[in-house]
mmCIF file of C-alpha atoms in Angstrom:
data_model
loop_
_atom_site.group_PDB
_atom_site.id
_atom_site.type_symbol
_atom_site.label_atom_id
_atom_site.label_comp_id
_atom_site.label_asym_id
_atom_site.label_seq_id
_atom_site.Cartn_x
_atom_site.Cartn_y
_atom_site.Cartn_z
ATOM 1 C CA GLY A 1 175.536 17.800 101.394
ATOM 2 C CA LEU A 2 174.811 16.114 104.459
ATOM 3 C CA SER A 3 175.602 18.961 107.343
ATOM 4 C CA THR A 4 178.339 18.135 109.615
ATOM 5 C CA GLY A 5 176.521 20.001 112.235
ATOM 6 C CA ILE A 6 178.991 23.034 112.147
ATOM 7 C CA ASP A 7 177.442 25.459 110.493
ATOM 8 C CA GLN A 8 180.628 27.619 109.467
ATOM 9 C CA ILE A 9 182.010 24.390 107.468
ATOM 10 C CA ASP A 10 179.120 23.781 105.784
ATOM 11 C CA LYS A 11 179.149 27.371 104.896
ATOM 12 C CA HIS A 12 182.626 27.010 103.358
ATOM 13 C CA THR A 13 182.082 23.325 101.893
ATOM 14 C CA GLY A 14 177.939 22.726 101.592
ATOM 15 C CA GLY A 15 178.588 19.635 103.979
ATOM 16 C CA MET A 16 179.955 16.247 103.015
ATOM 17 C CA ARG A 17 178.663 14.591 99.479
ATOM 18 C CA LYS A 18 178.791 11.391 98.353
ATOM 19 C CA GLY A 19 182.340 10.081 97.330
ATOM 20 C CA GLU A 20 184.200 12.552 99.286
ATOM 21 C CA LEU A 21 186.771 12.097 101.307
ATOM 22 C CA TRP A 22 187.831 15.017 103.639
ATOM 23 C CA VAL A 23 191.324 15.166 105.633
ATOM 24 C CA ILE A 24 191.259 16.955 108.370
ATOM 25 C CA GLY A 25 194.966 18.243 110.154
ATOM 26 C CA ALA A 26 195.947 20.280 112.955
ATOM 27 C CA ASN A 27 199.246 20.576 115.602
ATOM 28 C CA THR A 28 198.609 18.160 118.680
ATOM 29 C CA SER A 29 195.525 18.683 120.887
ATOM 30 C CA GLY A 30 194.384 21.014 118.079
ATOM 31 C CA GLY A 31 190.280 19.424 118.824
ATOM 32 C CA LYS A 32 190.635 17.090 115.598
ATOM 33 C CA SER A 33 189.111 14.423 117.290
ATOM 34 C CA ILE A 34 186.282 16.173 118.691
ATOM 35 C CA LEU A 35 185.752 17.577 115.178
ATOM 36 C CA MET A 36 185.037 14.432 114.168
ATOM 37 C CA LEU A 37 183.219 13.166 117.023
ATOM 38 C CA GLN A 38 180.805 16.133 116.243
ATOM 39 C CA MET A 39 180.553 15.595 112.735
ATOM 40 C CA ALA A 40 179.473 12.013 113.309
ATOM 41 C CA ALA A 41 176.807 12.494 116.048
ATOM 42 C CA ALA A 42 175.588 14.867 113.549
ATOM 43 C CA ALA A 43 175.525 12.597 110.661
ATOM 44 C CA ILE A 44 174.014 9.771 113.417
ATOM 45 C CA ALA A 45 171.473 12.438 114.161
ATOM 46 C CA GLU A 46 170.289 11.912 110.316
ATOM 47 C CA GLY A 47 170.036 8.551 110.332
ATOM 48 C CA LYS A 48 173.393 7.888 108.704
ATOM 49 C CA THR A 49 175.573 4.879 109.534
ATOM 50 C CA VAL A 50 178.858 6.283 110.374
ATOM 51 C CA ALA A 51 182.774 4.138 110.437
ATOM 52 C CA ILE A 52 185.497 5.505 112.787
ATOM 53 C CA PHE A 53 189.047 4.908 111.829
ATOM 54 C CA THR A 54 191.418 6.344 114.190
ATOM 55 C CA LEU A 55 194.814 5.334 115.158
ATOM 56 C CA GLU A 56 195.109 8.218 118.633
ATOM 57 C CA LEU A 57 191.662 7.095 120.479
ATOM 58 C CA GLY A 58 190.933 3.964 122.136
ATOM 59 C CA THR A 59 187.160 2.386 121.642
ATOM 60 C CA ASP A 60 185.981 3.466 125.152
ATOM 61 C CA GLU A 61 187.162 6.884 124.094
ATOM 62 C CA VAL A 62 185.536 6.847 120.764
ATOM 63 C CA ALA A 63 182.176 5.492 122.455
ATOM 64 C CA GLU A 64 182.279 7.857 125.232
ATOM 65 C CA GLY A 65 182.831 10.795 123.157
#
């Protein structure tokens, strides 16, 4: 699968595969948004197209991430 950019996650999951939907849950301020941005950055570095849907972050926060 496509690397998430996080070795520990890739080791346990084999990376992201086509057709999968990953849902990440954690407590408030648990790092979900940063994790999502790190995974998106890894995919972009591999030449993939990324779409980000978030109800918590504004456009400027995602762009700065």
